[in-house]
Amino acid sequence: LDVIVGPDKLFYAFHPDLEPAVAIGQGDVVRLRTLDAGGGQLRSPDDSLEGIDWNQVNPATGPVYVQGTRPGDILRVDILDLTVGDGSVMMAIPGEGALGDLLTAQETLILPHDDQDILFRDRIRIPKRPMVGVIGVAPATGSVSTGIPGPHGGNMDCSLVTVGASLYFSVGVPGALMGAGDVHAAMGDGEVMICGAETAAEVVLRAQAVSLKGLPTPFLRTSHVLASIFSAPTLDEAADGAAHAMAEFLIRMVGIPVNDAVALMSLVGDLRICQVVDPLKTARFELPSWVPTQYGFTML
Amino acid sequence: LDVIVGPDKLFYAFHPDLEPAVAIGQGDVVRLRTLDAGGGQLRSPDDSLEGIDWNQVNPATGPVYVQGTRPGDILRVDILDLTVGDGSVMMAIPGEGALGDLLTAQETLILPHDDQDILFRDRIRIPKRPMVGVIGVAPATGSVSTGIPGPHGGNMDCSLVTVGASLYFSVGVPGALMGAGDVHAAMGDGEVMICGAETAAEVVLRAQAVSLKGLPTPFLRTSHVLASIFSAPTLDEAADGAAHAMAEFLIRMVGIPVNDAVALMSLVGDLRICQVVDPLKTARFELPSWVPTQYGFTML
């Protein structure tokens, strides 16, 4: 039987002194039941931002202590399953997000789900494309709000973080103290309104330390691509960081000659945007998995 | 018979006083034979950047005078066919591109093509994914090097500019003075090395003025998405410009209420990077074509 962590076990910042919600062994599976980014406080169009408790915003569920995981390890977290709730919420907030200057009327949008789709304004069906907004581990020092992305992961809002993906994090503290939350039933790259379709969810994860010393983190693998992820105050810095992290991986770990690594990145790699609103920006560099394979490298 | 413009008709800046290479009527088809971004000067690994004539770099073929096209019109340019040459070239230039700090050895890479693939280092086959790096029209005033992107189009290096795509430009001068060049046999988003697989090509275009007054340009349509394109000194500004251009299109032209337009952009739109090296940065905002269709808008 899988270990279950319910939405009574919430935290609002990744830091070394978090009390573990549960402990699991290497390679064990855990089910995290997560609340939406509003902490479940916005349930009807009449629920406005003025009425909510901001201390309950951006909850993550956990943290999970992964036994036998030590600082300096690379923790791989596989997303095995992801089930979203029966509805989601969005917030139009004048002045907030990438298009906040255009928003004049604050609004809470409630979007019901059926089995396949998100219903937008009772007229448009949007296919569900669930992804996990917040996932990460405790940093070695300091405290990072669950609303912020960084080297520890956190609020990266990367649309690739979905079923079949594996995340790689550098462990900062014994047991890693992993958690997740802020699931979206759908979200486009950029998350320009500052929210996707914010929903409660169940996230099924498997966690284990892997021998990938030197891997730039956060790093990600899907069935098709590898991706480096980098967050910074500007999109230019985030993009630069993500591109350099992928180059470092290809040159140092895979062993591709510098000119070849950079040429392949330019030919078949994609520099992409995760989000521009958190308020740090997050970029990723995606490269087809066949590139390291061609050079004899197997990703653990 | 289509009108053909050969690579003896080259220009190196978009400006109002260009001499037309050829004139075509509304909706006519023209075949542009283009040189690679090096002007065909780099043909073997021994050809180095020191030996080339920099006045022949980044040629565009044309310009094409589209009869009956007036300043203020929107010119739609359909890419009907795109055939690349039998090889391409890449340049590793220390200090240049997004990863120039990692490049220590200047090198000219020659990549032969077969029917399907690009051959990289005689060991890796990369599927051809041809796209047009430079395409645009003359601005109303001023002169813009064909190496630079801008409101007139130019060196946008947008990977969506391929067969089946239509580009939309604001016409600056009578006849539009359209041209294209800098075709890549493959290029990933970002173009981090400052080049894709640079190749000679034949680009088959159809051009006509369409009634889309107020469309933010450059704009693009494929079979699946609409995209706004914006270039600026920083990626943050380029991304902001592309997102605002799409919002403006959805709100003013399609007539979607502001909150709904921004919410749909956040749910199903993708803010993406075209290139970060030209030296202005170019971003695009992609939205599935079904969004304006749901609101009764037909893109001409």
Coordinates of C-alpha atoms in Angstrom, one line a residue:
Chain A
L1 CA 0.0 0.0 0.0
D2 CA 1.3 3.4 -0.9
V3 CA 1.9 6.1 1.7
I4 CA -0.7 8.8 1.6
V5 CA -0.1 12.4 2.7
G6 CA -3.3 14.4 3.0
P7 CA -3.9 18.1 2.7
D8 CA -3.8 18.4 6.4
K9 CA 0.0 18.3 6.0
L10 CA 0.8 21.6 4.3
F11 CA 3.8 23.9 4.3
Y12 CA 4.4 27.3 2.8
A13 CA 8.2 27.5 2.6
F14 CA 10.9 25.1 1.7
H15 CA 13.5 25.2 4.5
P16 CA 15.9 22.8 6.4
D17 CA 13.9 22.7 9.6
L18 CA 10.6 21.5 8.2
E19 CA 8.9 18.8 10.3
P20 CA 8.6 15.7 8.0
A21 CA 5.0 14.7 7.3
V22 CA 6.0 11.2 6.6
A23 CA 9.1 9.1 5.9
I24 CA 9.5 6.7 3.0
G25 CA 12.3 4.4 1.8
Q26 CA 14.4 4.6 -1.4
G27 CA 12.2 4.0 -4.4
D28 CA 9.0 4.0 -2.4
V29 CA 5.8 5.6 -3.8
V30 CA 3.9 8.4 -2.0
R31 CA 0.5 9.9 -2.8
L32 CA 0.3 13.6 -2.1
R33 CA -3.1 15.1 -1.9
T34 CA -2.7 18.8 -2.7
L35 CA -4.9 21.9 -2.5
D36 CA -5.1 24.5 -5.2
A37 CA -2.9 27.6 -5.1
G38 CA -5.6 29.5 -3.2
G39 CA -5.6 26.9 -0.5
G40 CA -9.2 26.0 -1.4
Q41 CA -10.5 29.3 -0.3
L42 CA -11.9 30.4 -3.7
R43 CA -15.0 28.3 -4.4
S44 CA -17.4 30.6 -6.1
P45 CA -17.3 33.7 -8.3
D46 CA -18.4 35.7 -5.2
D47 CA -15.2 34.6 -3.3
S48 CA -12.8 37.5 -3.8
L49 CA -9.2 38.0 -2.9
E50 CA -10.1 40.5 -0.2
G51 CA -11.8 37.8 1.7
I52 CA -9.0 35.2 1.8
D53 CA -6.3 34.4 4.4
W54 CA -3.0 35.0 2.6
N55 CA -1.2 32.8 5.0
Q56 CA -3.0 29.9 3.3
V57 CA -1.9 30.7 -0.2
N58 CA 0.4 28.5 -2.3
P59 CA 0.4 25.4 0.0
A60 CA 2.6 22.4 -0.8
T61 CA 1.8 19.0 0.7
G62 CA 4.5 17.2 2.7
P63 CA 7.3 17.4 3.2
V64 CA 8.4 13.8 2.6
Y65 CA 11.5 12.5 4.3
V66 CA 13.3 10.1 1.9
Q67 CA 15.3 7.7 4.1
G68 CA 19.0 7.2 3.2
T69 CA 19.1 10.5 1.2
R70 CA 22.0 12.8 2.1
P71 CA 23.1 16.3 1.3
G72 CA 24.9 16.4 -2.0
D73 CA 22.9 13.5 -3.4
I74 CA 20.8 13.9 -6.5
L75 CA 17.2 12.9 -5.8
R76 CA 15.1 11.7 -8.7
V77 CA 11.4 12.1 -8.4
D78 CA 9.2 10.3 -10.9
I79 CA 5.7 11.5 -11.5
L80 CA 3.7 8.3 -11.7
D81 CA 0.2 9.6 -11.7
L82 CA -1.7 12.9 -11.5
T83 CA -5.4 13.3 -10.9
V84 CA -7.0 16.7 -10.8
G85 CA -10.1 17.7 -8.9
D86 CA -13.6 18.3 -10.3
G87 CA -13.1 22.0 -10.9
S88 CA -10.5 24.7 -11.0
V89 CA -10.2 28.4 -10.3
M90 CA -8.5 31.4 -12.0
M91 CA -8.0 34.9 -10.7
A92 CA -8.0 38.1 -12.8
I93 CA -6.0 40.6 -10.7
P94 CA -5.5 44.2 -12.1
G95 CA -1.7 45.0 -12.0
E96 CA -0.6 41.4 -11.6
G97 CA 0.9 39.0 -14.1
A98 CA 2.4 39.7 -17.5
L99 CA -0.8 41.5 -18.7
G100 CA -1.9 43.1 -15.5
D101 CA -1.9 46.5 -17.1
L102 CA -4.8 45.4 -19.3
L103 CA -6.9 44.0 -16.4
T104 CA -9.3 46.5 -15.0
A105 CA -11.8 44.2 -13.2
Q106 CA -10.9 41.8 -10.5
E107 CA -12.6 38.5 -11.0
T108 CA -12.7 34.9 -9.7
L109 CA -13.4 32.5 -12.5
I110 CA -14.7 29.0 -11.5
L111 CA -14.1 26.4 -14.2
P112 CA -15.9 23.0 -13.8
H113 CA -14.2 19.9 -15.1
D114 CA -15.8 16.8 -16.6
D115 CA -13.9 13.6 -17.4
Q116 CA -12.0 15.0 -20.3
D117 CA -12.2 18.8 -20.3
I118 CA -12.2 22.1 -18.5
L119 CA -15.4 24.1 -19.1
F120 CA -14.6 27.8 -19.7
R121 CA -17.5 30.2 -19.4
D122 CA -19.9 27.4 -20.1
R123 CA -19.1 27.5 -23.8
I124 CA -15.5 26.5 -24.4
R125 CA -14.1 23.0 -23.7
I126 CA -10.4 23.0 -23.0
P127 CA -8.7 19.6 -22.8
K128 CA -7.1 18.9 -19.5
R129 CA -3.4 18.9 -19.6
P130 CA -2.5 18.5 -15.9
M131 CA 0.9 19.6 -14.6
V132 CA 2.5 20.2 -11.2
G133 CA 3.4 23.9 -10.5
V134 CA 5.4 23.5 -7.3
I135 CA 7.7 20.6 -6.6
G136 CA 11.0 20.6 -4.8
V137 CA 13.2 19.9 -1.8
A138 CA 14.4 21.9 1.1
P139 CA 17.5 24.0 0.5
A140 CA 20.6 23.5 2.7
T141 CA 20.1 26.9 4.2
G142 CA 17.5 29.7 4.2
S143 CA 13.8 29.6 3.6
V144 CA 12.1 29.9 0.2
S145 CA 8.3 30.6 0.0
T146 CA 6.4 27.9 -2.0
G147 CA 5.4 30.7 -4.3
I148 CA 9.0 31.2 -5.5
P149 CA 11.2 29.0 -7.8
G150 CA 14.9 28.5 -7.3
P151 CA 17.8 26.0 -7.3
H152 CA 15.8 23.8 -5.0
G153 CA 12.8 23.6 -7.5
G154 CA 9.7 25.1 -6.0
N155 CA 7.3 27.2 -8.0
M156 CA 8.9 26.5 -11.4
D157 CA 5.5 26.2 -13.2
C158 CA 7.1 24.1 -15.9
S159 CA 4.5 22.6 -18.2
L160 CA 6.6 19.5 -18.7
V161 CA 6.2 18.4 -15.1
T162 CA 3.5 15.9 -15.7
V163 CA 2.9 12.1 -15.7
G164 CA 5.9 10.3 -17.1
A165 CA 8.4 13.0 -16.2
S166 CA 11.2 12.7 -13.7
L167 CA 12.6 15.6 -11.8
Y168 CA 16.2 15.8 -10.5
F169 CA 17.0 17.9 -7.4
S170 CA 20.2 18.5 -5.5
V171 CA 19.6 17.4 -1.9
G172 CA 20.2 20.1 0.7
V173 CA 19.4 18.3 4.0
P174 CA 19.1 14.7 5.2
G175 CA 16.0 13.1 3.8
A176 CA 15.6 15.8 1.2
L177 CA 12.2 17.0 2.5
M178 CA 10.3 16.9 -0.7
G179 CA 6.9 18.3 -1.4
A180 CA 4.5 19.3 -4.2
G181 CA 1.5 21.4 -4.8
D182 CA 0.0 24.1 -7.1
V183 CA -1.3 21.6 -9.7
H184 CA -2.9 23.1 -12.8
A185 CA -5.5 21.3 -14.9
A186 CA -4.0 23.2 -17.8
M187 CA -1.4 26.0 -18.1
G188 CA 0.4 27.4 -21.2
D189 CA 4.1 28.3 -21.2
G190 CA 4.5 31.7 -19.6
E191 CA 1.5 31.5 -17.2
V192 CA 0.9 35.1 -18.3
M193 CA -2.2 35.7 -16.1
I194 CA -0.2 34.5 -13.0
C195 CA -2.4 31.4 -12.7
G196 CA -3.3 28.3 -14.7
A197 CA -6.4 26.3 -14.0
E198 CA -5.7 26.0 -10.3
T199 CA -7.0 22.8 -8.9
A200 CA -6.8 20.3 -6.0
A201 CA -5.1 17.1 -7.0
E202 CA -3.5 13.8 -6.1
V203 CA 0.1 13.5 -7.2
V204 CA 1.7 10.0 -7.1
L205 CA 5.5 10.2 -6.8
R206 CA 8.4 7.8 -6.5
A207 CA 11.6 9.1 -5.0
Q208 CA 15.2 7.8 -4.9
A209 CA 18.7 9.0 -4.9
V210 CA 20.6 8.4 -8.1
S211 CA 24.4 8.5 -9.0
L212 CA 24.5 11.6 -11.2
K213 CA 27.1 13.7 -9.3
G214 CA 27.5 17.1 -11.0
L215 CA 24.1 17.2 -12.7
P216 CA 23.0 20.8 -12.9
T217 CA 19.7 21.0 -11.1
P218 CA 16.7 21.3 -11.3
F219 CA 16.8 18.9 -14.3
L220 CA 14.0 17.0 -15.9
R221 CA 13.4 14.0 -18.2
T222 CA 10.4 13.1 -20.2
S223 CA 9.9 10.2 -22.6
H224 CA 11.2 12.5 -25.4
V225 CA 13.5 15.2 -23.9
L226 CA 15.9 16.2 -21.2
A227 CA 15.6 19.7 -19.9
S228 CA 17.6 22.0 -17.6
I229 CA 15.6 24.5 -15.6
F230 CA 16.8 27.9 -14.3
S231 CA 15.1 30.7 -12.5
A232 CA 16.4 34.3 -12.2
P233 CA 15.1 37.9 -11.8
T234 CA 15.0 38.5 -15.5
L235 CA 14.1 36.2 -18.4
D236 CA 17.4 37.0 -20.1
E237 CA 19.3 35.6 -17.0
A238 CA 16.9 32.6 -16.7
A239 CA 17.4 31.7 -20.4
D240 CA 21.2 32.2 -20.1
G241 CA 21.3 30.0 -17.0
A242 CA 19.2 27.2 -18.6
A243 CA 21.3 27.2 -21.7
H244 CA 24.5 27.1 -19.7
A245 CA 23.2 24.3 -17.5
M246 CA 22.4 22.1 -20.5
A247 CA 25.8 22.9 -22.1
E248 CA 27.5 22.0 -18.8
F249 CA 25.6 18.7 -18.7
L250 CA 26.5 17.8 -22.3
I251 CA 30.2 18.8 -22.1
R252 CA 31.1 17.6 -18.6
M253 CA 28.7 14.6 -18.0
V254 CA 28.0 13.3 -21.5
G255 CA 31.5 14.1 -22.8
I256 CA 30.5 15.8 -26.0
P257 CA 33.2 18.1 -27.4
V258 CA 32.3 21.8 -26.8
N259 CA 31.7 22.9 -30.4
D260 CA 29.6 19.8 -31.1
A261 CA 27.5 20.2 -27.9
V262 CA 26.8 23.9 -28.7
A263 CA 26.0 23.1 -32.4
L264 CA 23.6 20.3 -31.5
M265 CA 21.9 22.6 -28.9
S266 CA 21.5 25.2 -31.7
L267 CA 20.2 22.6 -34.2
V268 CA 17.8 20.5 -32.2
G269 CA 17.5 22.0 -28.8
D270 CA 14.8 24.4 -27.7
L271 CA 15.2 27.3 -25.3
R272 CA 11.8 27.8 -23.8
I273 CA 9.9 29.8 -21.2
C274 CA 8.3 28.1 -18.1
Q275 CA 6.8 31.2 -16.5
V276 CA 7.3 35.0 -16.2
V277 CA 5.2 35.8 -13.2
D278 CA 6.4 34.1 -10.0
P279 CA 8.0 36.8 -9.7
L280 CA 11.4 35.3 -10.7
K281 CA 11.3 34.1 -14.2
T282 CA 11.9 30.4 -15.1
A283 CA 13.4 29.1 -18.4
R284 CA 14.2 25.6 -19.6
F285 CA 16.5 24.2 -22.3
E286 CA 15.0 21.1 -23.9
L287 CA 17.1 18.7 -25.8
P288 CA 15.9 15.4 -27.5
S289 CA 16.9 12.4 -25.4
W290 CA 18.6 10.8 -28.4
V291 CA 21.5 13.3 -28.3
P292 CA 23.1 12.0 -25.1
T293 CA 22.2 8.4 -26.2
Q294 CA 24.1 8.9 -29.5
Y295 CA 27.2 9.6 -27.3
G296 CA 26.7 6.5 -25.2
F297 CA 25.3 8.3 -22.1
T298 CA 22.5 6.7 -20.2
M299 CA 20.4 8.9 -18.0
L300 CA 19.6 7.2 -14.6
Chain B
L1 CA 4.9 29.9 -64.9
D2 CA 6.0 31.3 -61.6
V3 CA 8.3 34.3 -61.4
I4 CA 11.8 33.3 -60.4
V5 CA 14.3 35.6 -58.6
G6 CA 17.8 34.2 -58.6
P7 CA 20.6 34.7 -56.1
D8 CA 22.1 37.4 -58.4
K9 CA 19.3 39.7 -56.9
L10 CA 20.5 40.2 -53.3
F11 CA 20.1 42.9 -50.8
Y12 CA 21.6 43.5 -47.3
A13 CA 19.2 45.9 -45.7
F14 CA 15.4 46.5 -45.8
H15 CA 14.8 50.2 -46.7
P16 CA 12.3 52.2 -48.7
D17 CA 14.6 53.0 -51.7
L18 CA 15.5 49.4 -52.6
E19 CA 15.3 48.7 -56.4
P20 CA 12.7 46.0 -57.0
A21 CA 14.1 42.8 -58.4
V22 CA 10.8 41.9 -59.9
A23 CA 7.1 42.9 -59.8
I24 CA 4.2 40.5 -59.2
G25 CA 0.4 40.9 -59.0
Q26 CA -1.8 40.4 -56.0
G27 CA -1.9 36.6 -55.1
D28 CA 0.9 35.8 -57.5
V29 CA 3.6 33.2 -56.7
V30 CA 7.3 34.0 -56.7
R31 CA 10.3 31.6 -56.3
L32 CA 13.2 33.1 -54.4
R33 CA 16.5 31.4 -54.7
T34 CA 18.4 32.3 -51.6
L35 CA 22.1 31.9 -50.5
D36 CA 23.1 30.8 -47.0
A37 CA 23.8 33.4 -44.3
G38 CA 27.4 33.4 -45.2
G39 CA 26.6 34.3 -48.8
G40 CA 28.0 30.9 -50.0
Q41 CA 31.5 31.8 -49.0
L42 CA 32.0 29.0 -46.4
R43 CA 32.3 25.7 -48.4
S44 CA 34.8 23.7 -46.6
P45 CA 36.2 23.4 -43.0
D46 CA 39.2 25.3 -44.2
D47 CA 37.1 28.4 -45.1
S48 CA 37.4 30.6 -42.1
L49 CA 35.6 33.8 -41.1
E50 CA 38.9 35.7 -41.5
G51 CA 38.8 35.0 -45.2
I52 CA 35.3 36.2 -46.0
D53 CA 33.9 39.4 -47.4
W54 CA 31.6 40.6 -44.6
N55 CA 29.7 42.8 -47.1
Q56 CA 28.3 39.5 -48.5
V57 CA 26.9 38.2 -45.2
N58 CA 23.2 37.8 -44.5
P59 CA 21.9 38.3 -48.0
A60 CA 18.2 38.3 -48.7
T61 CA 16.8 37.6 -52.2
G62 CA 14.6 40.2 -53.8
P63 CA 13.0 42.6 -53.1
V64 CA 9.7 41.7 -54.7
Y65 CA 7.3 44.6 -55.6
V66 CA 3.7 43.5 -55.0
Q67 CA 1.6 45.6 -57.3
G68 CA -1.4 47.3 -55.8
T69 CA 0.0 47.1 -52.3
R70 CA 0.0 50.4 -50.4
P71 CA 1.5 51.8 -47.2
G72 CA -0.8 50.8 -44.3
D73 CA -2.0 47.6 -45.9
I74 CA -1.4 44.2 -44.3
L75 CA 0.6 42.0 -46.6
R76 CA 0.0 38.2 -46.2
V77 CA 2.9 36.1 -47.4
D78 CA 2.1 32.3 -47.7
I79 CA 5.1 29.9 -47.7
L80 CA 4.0 27.4 -50.3
D81 CA 7.2 25.4 -50.6
L82 CA 10.8 25.4 -49.2
T83 CA 13.6 23.3 -50.7
V84 CA 17.0 23.4 -49.1
G85 CA 20.4 22.8 -50.7
D86 CA 22.6 19.7 -50.6
G87 CA 24.5 20.8 -47.6
S88 CA 24.7 23.4 -44.8
V89 CA 27.3 25.2 -42.7
M90 CA 27.6 26.2 -39.1
M91 CA 30.2 28.5 -37.4
A92 CA 31.6 28.2 -33.9
I93 CA 32.8 31.7 -33.0
P94 CA 34.3 32.2 -29.6
G95 CA 32.5 35.1 -27.8
E96 CA 29.5 35.0 -30.1
G97 CA 26.0 33.6 -29.5
A98 CA 24.4 32.6 -26.1
L99 CA 27.2 30.2 -25.3
G100 CA 30.1 32.1 -26.8
D101 CA 31.9 32.1 -23.4
L102 CA 32.3 28.3 -23.7
L103 CA 33.6 28.4 -27.3
T104 CA 37.4 28.4 -27.4
A105 CA 38.1 27.2 -30.9
Q106 CA 36.8 28.9 -34.0
E107 CA 35.5 26.3 -36.5
T108 CA 33.6 26.0 -39.8
L109 CA 31.3 22.9 -39.7
I110 CA 30.2 21.5 -43.1
L111 CA 27.0 19.3 -42.8
P112 CA 26.1 17.3 -45.9
H113 CA 22.4 16.6 -46.6
D114 CA 20.8 13.5 -48.0
D115 CA 17.1 13.4 -49.0
Q116 CA 15.9 13.2 -45.4
D117 CA 18.6 14.1 -43.1
I118 CA 21.5 16.4 -42.2
L119 CA 24.7 14.5 -41.5
F120 CA 26.5 15.8 -38.4
R121 CA 30.1 14.8 -37.9
D122 CA 29.5 11.8 -40.2
R123 CA 27.8 10.0 -37.3
I124 CA 24.6 11.6 -36.4
R125 CA 21.5 12.0 -38.6
I126 CA 19.4 15.0 -37.9
P127 CA 16.0 15.2 -39.6
K128 CA 15.6 18.2 -41.9
R129 CA 13.2 20.7 -40.5
P130 CA 13.6 23.6 -42.9
M131 CA 12.6 27.2 -41.9
V132 CA 13.1 30.7 -43.2
G133 CA 15.3 32.9 -40.9
V134 CA 14.9 36.2 -42.7
I135 CA 11.6 37.4 -44.2
G136 CA 10.1 40.8 -44.3
V137 CA 9.2 44.1 -46.0
A138 CA 10.8 47.5 -46.3
P139 CA 10.1 49.8 -43.4
A140 CA 8.5 53.2 -44.2
T141 CA 11.6 55.0 -43.1
G142 CA 15.2 54.1 -42.2
S143 CA 17.3 51.1 -43.1
V144 CA 17.5 47.8 -41.2
S145 CA 20.3 45.3 -41.9
T146 CA 19.0 41.9 -43.0
G147 CA 20.8 40.5 -39.9
I148 CA 18.4 42.3 -37.6
P149 CA 14.7 41.6 -36.7
G150 CA 12.1 44.3 -36.1
P151 CA 8.5 45.5 -36.8
H152 CA 9.2 45.0 -40.5
G153 CA 10.1 41.3 -40.0
G154 CA 13.7 40.6 -41.0
N155 CA 15.9 38.2 -39.1
M156 CA 13.3 36.9 -36.7
D157 CA 14.6 33.3 -36.9
C158 CA 11.2 31.9 -35.9
S159 CA 11.1 28.2 -36.3
L160 CA 7.4 28.3 -37.2
V161 CA 8.3 30.1 -40.5
T162 CA 8.0 27.0 -42.7
V163 CA 5.8 25.4 -45.4
G164 CA 2.1 26.0 -44.6
A165 CA 2.8 29.1 -42.6
S166 CA 1.5 32.6 -43.5
L167 CA 3.3 35.8 -42.4
Y168 CA 1.5 39.1 -41.9
F169 CA 3.5 42.4 -42.3
S170 CA 2.5 46.0 -42.2
V171 CA 3.4 47.6 -45.5
G172 CA 5.7 50.6 -45.3
V173 CA 6.1 51.6 -48.9
P174 CA 4.3 51.1 -52.2
G175 CA 4.7 47.5 -53.4
A176 CA 5.9 46.4 -49.9
L177 CA 9.4 45.4 -51.2
M178 CA 9.4 41.9 -49.8
G179 CA 12.4 39.6 -49.5
A180 CA 13.6 36.4 -47.8
G181 CA 16.8 34.6 -47.1
D182 CA 18.8 32.9 -44.3
V183 CA 17.1 29.5 -44.6
H184 CA 18.0 26.8 -42.1
A185 CA 17.8 23.1 -42.8
A186 CA 17.2 22.8 -39.0
M187 CA 17.2 25.3 -36.1
G188 CA 16.0 24.9 -32.5
D189 CA 14.2 27.7 -30.6
G190 CA 16.9 30.1 -29.3
E191 CA 19.4 29.5 -32.1
V192 CA 21.9 29.6 -29.2
M193 CA 25.1 29.1 -31.3
I194 CA 24.1 32.2 -33.5
C195 CA 23.4 29.9 -36.4
G196 CA 21.3 27.0 -37.5
A197 CA 22.1 24.6 -40.4
E198 CA 22.7 27.5 -42.8
T199 CA 21.8 26.6 -46.3
A200 CA 21.0 27.8 -49.8
A201 CA 17.3 27.2 -50.7
E202 CA 14.4 27.9 -52.9
V203 CA 11.5 29.6 -51.1
V204 CA 8.1 29.6 -52.9
L205 CA 5.9 32.5 -51.7
R206 CA 2.5 33.9 -52.5
A207 CA 1.8 37.5 -51.5
Q208 CA -1.4 39.5 -51.3
A209 CA -2.8 42.4 -49.3
V210 CA -5.6 41.4 -46.9
S211 CA -8.2 43.3 -44.9
L212 CA -6.9 43.0 -41.4
K213 CA -6.5 46.7 -40.4
G214 CA -5.1 47.0 -36.9
L215 CA -3.4 43.5 -36.8
P216 CA -0.3 43.7 -34.6
T217 CA 2.6 42.7 -36.9
P218 CA 4.7 40.7 -37.5
F219 CA 2.0 38.0 -37.1
L220 CA 1.9 34.4 -38.2
R221 CA -0.5 31.6 -38.9
T222 CA 0.1 27.9 -39.2
S223 CA -2.4 25.1 -39.6
H224 CA -2.6 24.9 -35.8
V225 CA -1.7 28.2 -34.2
L226 CA -1.7 32.0 -34.5
A227 CA 1.4 33.8 -33.3
S228 CA 2.4 37.3 -32.5
I229 CA 6.1 38.1 -33.0
F230 CA 8.1 40.8 -31.2
S231 CA 11.8 41.8 -31.1
A232 CA 13.5 44.0 -28.5
P233 CA 16.9 44.5 -26.9
T234 CA 16.1 42.1 -24.0
L235 CA 14.2 38.9 -23.9
D236 CA 12.0 40.3 -21.1
E237 CA 10.9 43.2 -23.4
A238 CA 10.4 40.8 -26.4
A239 CA 8.3 38.5 -24.4
D240 CA 6.2 41.4 -23.0
G241 CA 5.7 42.8 -26.5
A242 CA 4.7 39.4 -27.9
A243 CA 2.2 38.8 -25.1
H244 CA 0.7 42.3 -25.4
A245 CA 0.4 42.0 -29.2
M246 CA -1.6 38.8 -28.9
A247 CA -3.8 40.3 -26.1
E248 CA -4.4 43.3 -28.4
F249 CA -5.4 41.0 -31.3
L250 CA -7.8 39.0 -29.1
I251 CA -9.4 42.0 -27.4
R252 CA -9.6 44.5 -30.2
M253 CA -9.9 42.4 -33.4
V254 CA -11.5 39.1 -32.2
G255 CA -13.6 41.0 -29.6
I256 CA -13.0 38.7 -26.6
P257 CA -13.6 40.3 -23.2
V258 CA -10.3 41.3 -21.5
N259 CA -10.4 38.9 -18.6
D260 CA -11.4 36.0 -20.9
A261 CA -8.7 36.8 -23.4
V262 CA -6.0 36.9 -20.8
A263 CA -7.3 33.8 -19.0
L264 CA -7.3 31.8 -22.3
M265 CA -3.8 33.0 -23.1
S266 CA -2.7 31.7 -19.7
L267 CA -4.5 28.4 -20.1
V268 CA -3.7 27.4 -23.7
G269 CA -1.3 30.0 -25.1
D270 CA 2.5 29.5 -25.1
L271 CA 5.0 32.4 -24.7
R272 CA 8.0 31.1 -26.6
I273 CA 11.5 32.2 -27.7
C274 CA 12.4 32.6 -31.4
Q275 CA 16.1 33.6 -31.0
V276 CA 18.4 35.3 -28.5
V277 CA 21.4 36.2 -30.7
D278 CA 20.5 38.5 -33.6
P279 CA 21.5 40.7 -31.4
L280 CA 17.9 41.9 -30.6
K281 CA 15.9 39.0 -29.0
T282 CA 12.7 37.7 -30.6
A283 CA 9.8 36.2 -28.8
R284 CA 6.4 34.9 -30.0
F285 CA 3.1 34.2 -28.4
E286 CA 1.4 31.1 -29.8
L287 CA -2.3 30.5 -29.4
P288 CA -4.3 27.6 -30.8
S289 CA -6.3 28.7 -33.9
W290 CA -9.5 27.4 -32.3
V291 CA -9.6 30.2 -29.8
P292 CA -10.6 33.0 -32.2
T293 CA -12.7 30.5 -34.2
Q294 CA -14.8 29.9 -31.0
Y295 CA -15.5 33.6 -30.9
G296 CA -16.6 33.7 -34.5
F297 CA -13.5 35.3 -35.9
T298 CA -12.1 34.1 -39.3
M299 CA -8.4 34.9 -40.0
L300 CA -8.0 36.0 -43.6

